[in-house]
Amino acid sequence: MGEQGAAAHWDRAYAAGADTRSWFERYPARSLAMLERAGVTAADSVIDVGGGVSPLAGALLDRGFQDVTVLDVSAAAIRLAWRQLGTRAGQVQWLVADLLGWQPERHYHAWHDRAVLHFMVIEAEQRQYAQALDRATGPGAVAVIGCFAPDGPPECSGLPVARYGPADLTRLLGDHWALLAADREEHRTPADVLQPFTWAALQKHG
């Protein structure tokens, strides 16, 4: 789609109302649980890629996290998320960038992705995703990824998606990532449609 096309697509999606989007959730319970299972604590840095207006940043601040970054290709999403956090927005680092071409200036201990990877449907994009993850993390870092399960929907927000089980995610990231934990979520959309998700927590070695 390209960076400009992706930004325009997601700007339009958020303009239509974030709380009506299929991925919307009021509280990031599964994200927090998987971060905890991966051993992430309030002393660690966390980046939420494709974070949009996810409530995760606020929930992490509530838990005492002080090094939280949100990255999204949509400037509209970042503006909404900033307003959503109100006076606490300044406690979060906000980045507007296309994840696939992003060049991080630092490493993060925890990478969190809920419903971004599954939009990477061609092999070249999937390789770029894995490369971005490797650029943003060092040895010992963890990645928590939530994406459509093998029996999940074939598209979302008008775009085709890829679907993964835990073993698929491990193969995609490479043998320097080891699976720590996996789970399944039956996400109910605001329209009361069931979307099965695969969740995986992985740790980087070497």
Tab-separated table of N, CA, C and O in Angstrom, residues 49-156:
chain	number	residue	atom	x	y	z
A	49	VAL	N	3.455	-0.862	18.981
A	49	VAL	CA	3.488	-0.536	17.551
A	49	VAL	C	2.085	-0.654	16.973
A	49	VAL	O	1.339	-1.570	17.296
A	50	GLY	N	1.720	0.333	16.146
A	50	GLY	CA	0.355	0.382	15.647
A	50	GLY	C	-0.630	0.627	16.766
A	50	GLY	O	-1.773	0.172	16.716
A	51	GLY	N	-0.178	1.348	17.778
A	51	GLY	CA	-0.978	1.518	18.989
A	51	GLY	C	-2.272	2.274	18.797
A	51	GLY	O	-3.230	2.064	19.539
A	52	GLY	N	-2.314	3.160	17.797
A	52	GLY	CA	-3.548	3.900	17.557
A	52	GLY	C	-4.106	4.503	18.832
A	52	GLY	O	-3.379	5.122	19.606
A	53	VAL	N	-5.393	4.304	19.059
A	53	VAL	CA	-6.024	4.812	20.279
A	53	VAL	C	-6.244	3.692	21.292
A	53	VAL	O	-7.154	3.757	22.119
A	54	SER	N	-5.392	2.693	21.245
A	54	SER	CA	-5.467	1.608	22.216
A	54	SER	C	-5.368	2.159	23.638
A	54	SER	O	-4.612	3.091	23.895
A	55	PRO	N	-6.102	1.562	24.586
A	55	PRO	CA	-6.002	1.992	25.981
A	55	PRO	C	-4.757	1.472	26.678
A	55	PRO	O	-4.575	1.708	27.871
A	56	LEU	N	-3.867	0.769	25.949
A	56	LEU	CA	-2.718	0.146	26.606
A	56	LEU	C	-1.795	1.164	27.247
A	56	LEU	O	-1.335	0.964	28.381
A	57	ALA	N	-1.484	2.252	26.562
A	57	ALA	CA	-0.557	3.238	27.123
A	57	ALA	C	-1.059	3.746	28.470
A	57	ALA	O	-0.303	3.823	29.445
A	58	GLY	N	-2.336	4.092	28.539
A	58	GLY	CA	-2.901	4.562	29.803
A	58	GLY	C	-2.866	3.501	30.875
A	58	GLY	O	-2.581	3.791	32.047
A	59	ALA	N	-3.145	2.248	30.488
A	59	ALA	CA	-3.124	1.156	31.466
A	59	ALA	C	-1.712	0.925	31.990
A	59	ALA	O	-1.527	0.619	33.175
A	60	LEU	N	-0.707	1.085	31.138
A	60	LEU	CA	0.679	0.935	31.592
A	60	LEU	C	1.059	2.068	32.540
A	60	LEU	O	1.719	1.837	33.561
A	61	LEU	N	0.644	3.289	32.228
A	61	LEU	CA	0.899	4.407	33.141
A	61	LEU	C	0.242	4.136	34.497
A	61	LEU	O	0.841	4.409	35.551
A	62	ASP	N	-0.968	3.609	34.475
A	62	ASP	CA	-1.662	3.266	35.726
A	62	ASP	C	-0.852	2.289	36.566
A	62	ASP	O	-0.929	2.311	37.798
A	63	ARG	N	-0.086	1.433	35.904
A	63	ARG	CA	0.707	0.408	36.595
A	63	ARG	C	2.117	0.877	36.946
A	63	ARG	O	2.932	0.074	37.386
A	64	GLY	N	2.388	2.145	36.715
A	64	GLY	CA	3.669	2.698	37.123
A	64	GLY	C	4.754	2.675	36.078
A	64	GLY	O	5.910	3.024	36.368
A	65	PHE	N	4.433	2.293	34.840
A	65	PHE	CA	5.431	2.329	33.772
A	65	PHE	C	5.787	3.781	33.451
A	65	PHE	O	4.915	4.650	33.395
A	66	GLN	N	7.059	4.027	33.237
A	66	GLN	CA	7.520	5.393	32.976
A	66	GLN	C	8.199	5.547	31.621
A	66	GLN	O	8.594	6.660	31.260
A	67	ASP	N	8.375	4.453	30.882
A	67	ASP	CA	9.033	4.508	29.579
A	67	ASP	C	8.135	3.821	28.561
A	67	ASP	O	8.306	2.645	28.247
A	68	VAL	N	7.131	4.563	28.087
A	68	VAL	CA	6.108	4.013	27.185
A	68	VAL	C	6.128	4.805	25.886
A	68	VAL	O	6.095	6.043	25.891
A	69	THR	N	6.196	4.095	24.770
A	69	THR	CA	6.185	4.703	23.442
A	69	THR	C	5.047	4.101	22.629
A	69	THR	O	4.798	2.892	22.695
A	70	VAL	N	4.357	4.953	21.868
A	70	VAL	CA	3.308	4.497	20.956
A	70	VAL	C	3.697	4.934	19.545
A	70	VAL	O	3.975	6.111	19.308
A	71	LEU	N	3.707	3.989	18.622
A	71	LEU	CA	4.017	4.268	17.218
A	71	LEU	C	2.807	3.923	16.366
A	71	LEU	O	2.205	2.865	16.546
A	72	ASP	N	2.472	4.810	15.432
A	72	ASP	CA	1.380	4.529	14.506
A	72	ASP	C	1.615	5.294	13.215
A	72	ASP	O	2.177	6.400	13.224
A	73	VAL	N	1.184	4.722	12.102
A	73	VAL	CA	1.324	5.388	10.811
A	73	VAL	C	0.315	6.529	10.658
A	73	VAL	O	0.479	7.427	9.834
A	74	SER	N	-0.737	6.514	11.471
A	74	SER	CA	-1.817	7.491	11.361
A	74	SER	C	-1.639	8.641	12.351
A	74	SER	O	-1.722	8.446	13.568
A	75	ALA	N	-1.421	9.833	11.821
A	75	ALA	CA	-1.340	11.014	12.681
A	75	ALA	C	-2.680	11.276	13.363
A	75	ALA	O	-2.727	11.752	14.503
A	76	ALA	N	-3.787	10.946	12.681
A	76	ALA	CA	-5.107	11.131	13.277
A	76	ALA	C	-5.257	10.252	14.516
A	76	ALA	O	-5.808	10.682	15.541
A	77	ALA	N	-4.759	9.029	14.449
A	77	ALA	CA	-4.841	8.135	15.602
A	77	ALA	C	-4.031	8.670	16.771
A	77	ALA	O	-4.478	8.636	17.925
A	78	ILE	N	-2.849	9.182	16.487
A	78	ILE	CA	-1.998	9.719	17.550
A	78	ILE	C	-2.659	10.928	18.207
A	78	ILE	O	-2.628	11.077	19.437
A	79	ARG	N	-3.279	11.778	17.392
A	79	ARG	CA	-3.970	12.944	17.968
A	79	ARG	C	-5.109	12.501	18.878
A	79	ARG	O	-5.304	13.063	19.973
A	80	LEU	N	-5.882	11.514	18.448
A	80	LEU	CA	-6.976	11.006	19.275
A	80	LEU	C	-6.442	10.393	20.573
A	80	LEU	O	-7.003	10.603	21.649
A	81	ALA	N	-5.369	9.619	20.452
A	81	ALA	CA	-4.797	8.981	21.637
A	81	ALA	C	-4.282	10.019	22.621
A	81	ALA	O	-4.423	9.868	23.840
A	82	TRP	N	-3.660	11.080	22.103
A	82	TRP	CA	-3.162	12.167	22.957
A	82	TRP	C	-4.309	12.785	23.745
A	82	TRP	O	-4.228	12.978	24.963
A	83	ARG	N	-5.402	13.088	23.039
A	83	ARG	CA	-6.562	13.695	23.711
A	83	ARG	C	-7.168	12.729	24.725
A	83	ARG	O	-7.615	13.138	25.799
A	84	GLN	N	-7.157	11.459	24.393
A	84	GLN	CA	-7.732	10.441	25.271
A	84	GLN	C	-7.004	10.389	26.614
A	84	GLN	O	-7.622	10.192	27.665
A	85	LEU	N	-5.677	10.590	26.588
A	85	LEU	CA	-4.897	10.528	27.826
A	85	LEU	C	-4.894	11.847	28.595
A	85	LEU	O	-4.500	11.883	29.758
A	86	GLY	N	-5.319	12.912	27.946
A	86	GLY	CA	-5.428	14.199	28.646
A	86	GLY	C	-4.093	14.673	29.192
A	86	GLY	O	-3.075	14.664	28.499
A	87	THR	N	-4.077	15.026	30.471
A	87	THR	CA	-2.879	15.608	31.074
A	87	THR	C	-1.725	14.611	31.163
A	87	THR	O	-0.582	15.002	31.360
A	88	ARG	N	-2.011	13.325	31.012
A	88	ARG	CA	-0.946	12.316	31.097
A	88	ARG	C	-0.278	12.052	29.749
A	88	ARG	O	0.687	11.279	29.681
A	89	ALA	N	-0.766	12.673	28.689
A	89	ALA	CA	-0.235	12.386	27.355
A	89	ALA	C	1.252	12.705	27.258
A	89	ALA	O	1.990	12.036	26.525
A	90	GLY	N	1.698	13.703	27.982
A	90	GLY	CA	3.099	14.075	27.946
A	90	GLY	C	4.025	13.041	28.561
A	90	GLY	O	5.255	13.136	28.406
A	91	GLN	N	3.468	12.062	29.257
A	91	GLN	CA	4.280	10.994	29.841
A	91	GLN	C	4.592	9.880	28.842
A	91	GLN	O	5.332	8.945	29.155
A	92	VAL	N	4.032	9.977	27.646
A	92	VAL	CA	4.212	8.967	26.612
A	92	VAL	C	4.999	9.576	25.452
A	92	VAL	O	4.806	10.745	25.109
A	93	GLN	N	5.882	8.786	24.851
A	93	GLN	CA	6.573	9.202	23.631
A	93	GLN	C	5.718	8.791	22.437
A	93	GLN	O	5.383	7.611	22.294
A	94	TRP	N	5.363	9.731	21.575
A	94	TRP	CA	4.487	9.463	20.439
A	94	TRP	C	5.290	9.528	19.145
A	94	TRP	O	5.999	10.504	18.908
A	95	LEU	N	5.167	8.517	18.304
A	95	LEU	CA	5.887	8.466	17.035
A	95	LEU	C	4.903	8.220	15.899
A	95	LEU	O	4.116	7.268	15.943
A	96	VAL	N	4.936	9.075	14.874
A	96	VAL	CA	4.149	8.856	13.666
A	96	VAL	C	5.108	8.363	12.593
A	96	VAL	O	5.993	9.101	12.150
A	97	ALA	N	4.967	7.100	12.216
A	97	ALA	CA	5.895	6.496	11.258
A	97	ALA	C	5.293	5.221	10.685
A	97	ALA	O	4.463	4.572	11.316
A	98	ASP	N	5.742	4.892	9.477
A	98	ASP	CA	5.416	3.602	8.880
A	98	ASP	C	6.347	2.566	9.485
A	98	ASP	O	7.571	2.650	9.338
A	99	LEU	N	5.795	1.617	10.181
A	99	LEU	CA	6.585	0.621	10.903
A	99	LEU	C	7.607	-0.069	9.995
A	99	LEU	O	8.751	-0.321	10.405
A	100	LEU	N	7.231	-0.361	8.757
A	100	LEU	CA	8.097	-1.155	7.891
A	100	LEU	C	9.365	-0.418	7.477
A	100	LEU	O	10.381	-1.042	7.186
A	101	GLY	N	9.305	0.910	7.456
A	101	GLY	CA	10.488	1.674	7.086
A	101	GLY	C	11.123	2.420	8.248
A	101	GLY	O	12.092	3.168	8.070
A	102	TRP	N	10.600	2.193	9.434
A	102	TRP	CA	11.028	2.935	10.620
A	102	TRP	C	12.444	2.553	11.037
A	102	TRP	O	12.810	1.380	11.062
A	103	GLN	N	13.233	3.570	11.386
A	103	GLN	CA	14.595	3.362	11.877
A	103	GLN	C	14.650	3.833	13.338
A	103	GLN	O	14.796	5.028	13.603
A	104	PRO	N	14.501	2.923	14.282
A	104	PRO	CA	14.462	3.327	15.700
A	104	PRO	C	15.789	3.921	16.144
A	104	PRO	O	16.863	3.526	15.673
A	105	GLU	N	15.705	4.868	17.062
A	105	GLU	CA	16.899	5.516	17.594
A	105	GLU	C	17.383	4.862	18.881
A	105	GLU	O	18.375	5.299	19.466
A	106	ARG	N	16.686	3.825	19.329
A	106	ARG	CA	17.024	3.167	20.589
A	106	ARG	C	16.456	1.755	20.588
A	106	ARG	O	15.732	1.367	19.662
A	107	HIS	N	16.788	1.000	21.631
A	107	HIS	CA	16.192	-0.318	21.840
A	107	HIS	C	15.110	-0.237	22.913
A	107	HIS	O	15.192	0.589	23.828
A	108	TYR	N	14.125	-1.107	22.782
A	108	TYR	CA	13.052	-1.241	23.764
A	108	TYR	C	13.106	-2.655	24.332
A	108	TYR	O	13.428	-3.610	23.615
A	109	HIS	N	12.763	-2.785	25.612
A	109	HIS	CA	12.759	-4.122	26.199
A	109	HIS	C	11.550	-4.925	25.741
A	109	HIS	O	11.653	-6.145	25.529
A	110	ALA	N	10.398	-4.271	25.595
A	110	ALA	CA	9.170	-4.982	25.231
A	110	ALA	C	8.524	-4.343	24.006
A	110	ALA	O	8.295	-3.136	23.977
A	111	TRP	N	8.253	-5.169	23.030
A	111	TRP	CA	7.546	-4.790	21.801
A	111	TRP	C	6.146	-5.361	21.907
A	111	TRP	O	5.966	-6.561	22.146
A	112	HIS	N	5.127	-4.526	21.737
A	112	HIS	CA	3.743	-4.979	21.794
A	112	HIS	C	3.043	-4.646	20.485
A	112	HIS	O	3.147	-3.528	19.979
A	113	ASP	N	2.354	-5.617	19.950
A	113	ASP	CA	1.620	-5.440	18.689
A	113	ASP	C	0.312	-6.192	18.790
A	113	ASP	O	0.285	-7.423	18.870
A	114	ARG	N	-0.771	-5.448	18.820
A	114	ARG	CA	-2.099	-6.061	18.736
A	114	ARG	C	-2.728	-5.640	17.417
A	114	ARG	O	-3.079	-4.488	17.223
A	115	ALA	N	-2.838	-6.588	16.489
A	115	ALA	CA	-3.565	-6.397	15.231
A	115	ALA	C	-2.841	-5.495	14.237
A	115	ALA	O	-3.464	-4.694	13.554
A	116	VAL	N	-1.511	-5.613	14.157
A	116	VAL	CA	-0.756	-4.946	13.093
A	116	VAL	C	-0.147	-5.969	12.145
A	116	VAL	O	-0.329	-5.884	10.933
A	117	LEU	N	0.573	-6.937	12.708
A	117	LEU	CA	1.271	-7.907	11.868
A	117	LEU	C	0.343	-8.573	10.863
A	117	LEU	O	0.744	-8.824	9.718
A	118	HIS	N	-0.895	-8.855	11.250
A	118	HIS	CA	-1.731	-9.615	10.316
A	118	HIS	C	-2.109	-8.833	9.060
A	118	HIS	O	-2.609	-9.416	8.094
A	119	PHE	N	-1.824	-7.517	9.044
A	119	PHE	CA	-2.042	-6.750	7.809
A	119	PHE	C	-0.866	-6.881	6.833
A	119	PHE	O	-0.956	-6.409	5.705
A	120	MET	N	0.215	-7.501	7.259
A	120	MET	CA	1.363	-7.729	6.385
A	120	MET	C	1.116	-9.046	5.647
A	120	MET	O	1.376	-10.130	6.188
A	121	VAL	N	0.609	-8.968	4.427
A	121	VAL	CA	0.125	-10.177	3.757
A	121	VAL	C	1.096	-10.714	2.716
A	121	VAL	O	0.892	-11.823	2.215
A	122	ILE	N	2.124	-9.967	2.375
A	122	ILE	CA	3.091	-10.480	1.412
A	122	ILE	C	4.414	-10.720	2.129
A	122	ILE	O	4.718	-10.092	3.146
A	123	GLU	N	5.188	-11.643	1.593
A	123	GLU	CA	6.406	-12.083	2.274
A	123	GLU	C	7.380	-10.938	2.508
A	123	GLU	O	8.018	-10.868	3.566
A	124	ALA	N	7.501	-10.026	1.546
A	124	ALA	CA	8.438	-8.912	1.705
A	124	ALA	C	8.063	-8.042	2.899
A	124	ALA	O	8.935	-7.609	3.659
A	125	GLU	N	6.762	-7.786	3.088
A	125	GLU	CA	6.320	-6.993	4.230
A	125	GLU	C	6.580	-7.732	5.543
A	125	GLU	O	6.956	-7.115	6.540
A	126	GLN	N	6.354	-9.020	5.544
A	126	GLN	CA	6.581	-9.811	6.756
A	126	GLN	C	8.058	-9.798	7.133
A	126	GLN	O	8.408	-9.703	8.316
A	127	ARG	N	8.950	-9.871	6.122
A	127	ARG	CA	10.389	-9.777	6.402
A	127	ARG	C	10.733	-8.406	6.965
A	127	ARG	O	11.517	-8.286	7.907
A	128	GLN	N	10.135	-7.353	6.388
A	128	GLN	CA	10.392	-5.996	6.884
A	128	GLN	C	9.920	-5.831	8.323
A	128	GLN	O	10.560	-5.149	9.120
A	129	TYR	N	8.780	-6.443	8.636
A	129	TYR	CA	8.269	-6.390	10.011
A	129	TYR	C	9.279	-7.018	10.965
A	129	TYR	O	9.629	-6.449	12.002
A	130	ALA	N	9.750	-8.222	10.623
A	130	ALA	CA	10.717	-8.914	11.475
A	130	ALA	C	12.007	-8.101	11.607
A	130	ALA	O	12.612	-8.048	12.688
A	131	GLN	N	12.415	-7.440	10.531
A	131	GLN	CA	13.622	-6.612	10.580
A	131	GLN	C	13.413	-5.395	11.476
A	131	GLN	O	14.318	-5.015	12.228
A	132	ALA	N	12.234	-4.786	11.405
A	132	ALA	CA	11.943	-3.639	12.273
A	132	ALA	C	11.964	-4.064	13.738
A	132	ALA	O	12.498	-3.351	14.600
A	133	LEU	N	11.392	-5.217	14.028
A	133	LEU	CA	11.410	-5.751	15.388
A	133	LEU	C	12.851	-5.958	15.859
A	133	LEU	O	13.201	-5.587	16.990
A	134	ASP	N	13.687	-6.516	15.014
A	134	ASP	CA	15.076	-6.755	15.400
A	134	ASP	C	15.838	-5.445	15.596
A	134	ASP	O	16.677	-5.340	16.502
A	135	ARG	N	15.557	-4.446	14.760
A	135	ARG	CA	16.232	-3.146	14.926
A	135	ARG	C	15.859	-2.479	16.240
A	135	ARG	O	16.659	-1.749	16.826
A	136	ALA	N	14.646	-2.703	16.705
A	136	ALA	CA	14.128	-1.995	17.880
A	136	ALA	C	14.391	-2.717	19.190
A	136	ALA	O	14.051	-2.197	20.254
A	137	THR	N	14.994	-3.897	19.136
A	137	THR	CA	15.180	-4.701	20.345
A	137	THR	C	16.596	-5.272	20.404
A	137	THR	O	17.254	-5.451	19.381
A	138	GLY	N	17.026	-5.563	21.625
A	138	GLY	CA	18.309	-6.208	21.838
A	138	GLY	C	18.128	-7.572	22.474
A	138	GLY	O	16.991	-8.007	22.752
A	139	PRO	N	19.227	-8.288	22.724
A	139	PRO	CA	19.133	-9.600	23.368
A	139	PRO	C	18.394	-9.521	24.702
A	139	PRO	O	18.586	-8.592	25.480
A	140	GLY	N	17.526	-10.483	24.935
A	140	GLY	CA	16.739	-10.509	26.166
A	140	GLY	C	15.409	-9.789	26.064
A	140	GLY	O	14.564	-9.920	26.955
A	141	ALA	N	15.199	-9.024	24.988
A	141	ALA	CA	13.930	-8.314	24.796
A	141	ALA	C	12.803	-9.314	24.561
A	141	ALA	O	13.034	-10.473	24.194
A	142	VAL	N	11.581	-8.852	24.748
A	142	VAL	CA	10.417	-9.701	24.505
A	142	VAL	C	9.485	-9.029	23.500
A	142	VAL	O	9.463	-7.799	23.371
A	143	ALA	N	8.750	-9.858	22.791
A	143	ALA	CA	7.729	-9.378	21.859
A	143	ALA	C	6.413	-10.044	22.212
A	143	ALA	O	6.359	-11.272	22.353
A	144	VAL	N	5.387	-9.246	22.360
A	144	VAL	CA	4.030	-9.748	22.585
A	144	VAL	C	3.205	-9.365	21.369
A	144	VAL	O	3.058	-8.181	21.048
A	145	ILE	N	2.702	-10.373	20.686
A	145	ILE	CA	2.000	-10.151	19.420
A	145	ILE	C	0.625	-10.805	19.474
A	145	ILE	O	0.489	-11.987	19.826
A	146	GLY	N	-0.389	-10.027	19.126
A	146	GLY	CA	-1.748	-10.524	18.994
A	146	GLY	C	-2.211	-10.338	17.560
A	146	GLY	O	-2.144	-9.231	17.031
A	147	CYS	N	-2.636	-11.412	16.920
A	147	CYS	CA	-3.052	-11.341	15.518
A	147	CYS	C	-4.154	-12.363	15.265
A	147	CYS	O	-4.425	-13.217	16.110
A	148	PHE	N	-4.779	-12.285	14.106
A	148	PHE	CA	-5.867	-13.214	13.811
A	148	PHE	C	-5.358	-14.657	13.797
A	148	PHE	O	-4.293	-14.961	13.250
A	149	ALA	N	-6.112	-15.521	14.425
A	149	ALA	CA	-5.811	-16.950	14.469
A	149	ALA	C	-6.098	-17.591	13.112
A	149	ALA	O	-6.741	-16.982	12.241
A	150	PRO	N	-5.634	-18.826	12.898
A	150	PRO	CA	-5.880	-19.486	11.611
A	150	PRO	C	-7.355	-19.553	11.216
A	150	PRO	O	-7.676	-19.568	10.020
A	151	ASP	N	-8.249	-19.596	12.194
A	151	ASP	CA	-9.684	-19.608	11.892
A	151	ASP	C	-10.308	-18.224	12.019
A	151	ASP	O	-11.527	-18.088	12.074
A	152	GLY	N	-9.483	-17.191	12.035
A	152	GLY	CA	-9.984	-15.815	12.101
A	152	GLY	C	-10.474	-15.332	10.745
A	152	GLY	O	-10.386	-16.050	9.743
A	153	PRO	N	-10.988	-14.107	10.691
A	153	PRO	CA	-11.529	-13.580	9.434
A	153	PRO	C	-10.433	-13.371	8.401
A	153	PRO	O	-9.282	-13.107	8.744
A	154	PRO	N	-10.770	-13.447	7.115
A	154	PRO	CA	-9.773	-13.273	6.058
A	154	PRO	C	-9.467	-11.817	5.740
A	154	PRO	O	-8.534	-11.534	4.981
A	155	GLU	N	-10.246	-10.905	6.290
A	155	GLU	CA	-9.962	-9.485	6.064
A	155	GLU	C	-10.443	-8.679	7.251
A	155	GLU	O	-11.217	-9.138	8.080
A	156	CYS	N	-9.949	-7.431	7.323
A	156	CYS	CA	-10.313	-6.518	8.405
A	156	CYS	C	-10.188	-5.102	7.885
A	156	CYS	O	-9.220	-4.773	7.185
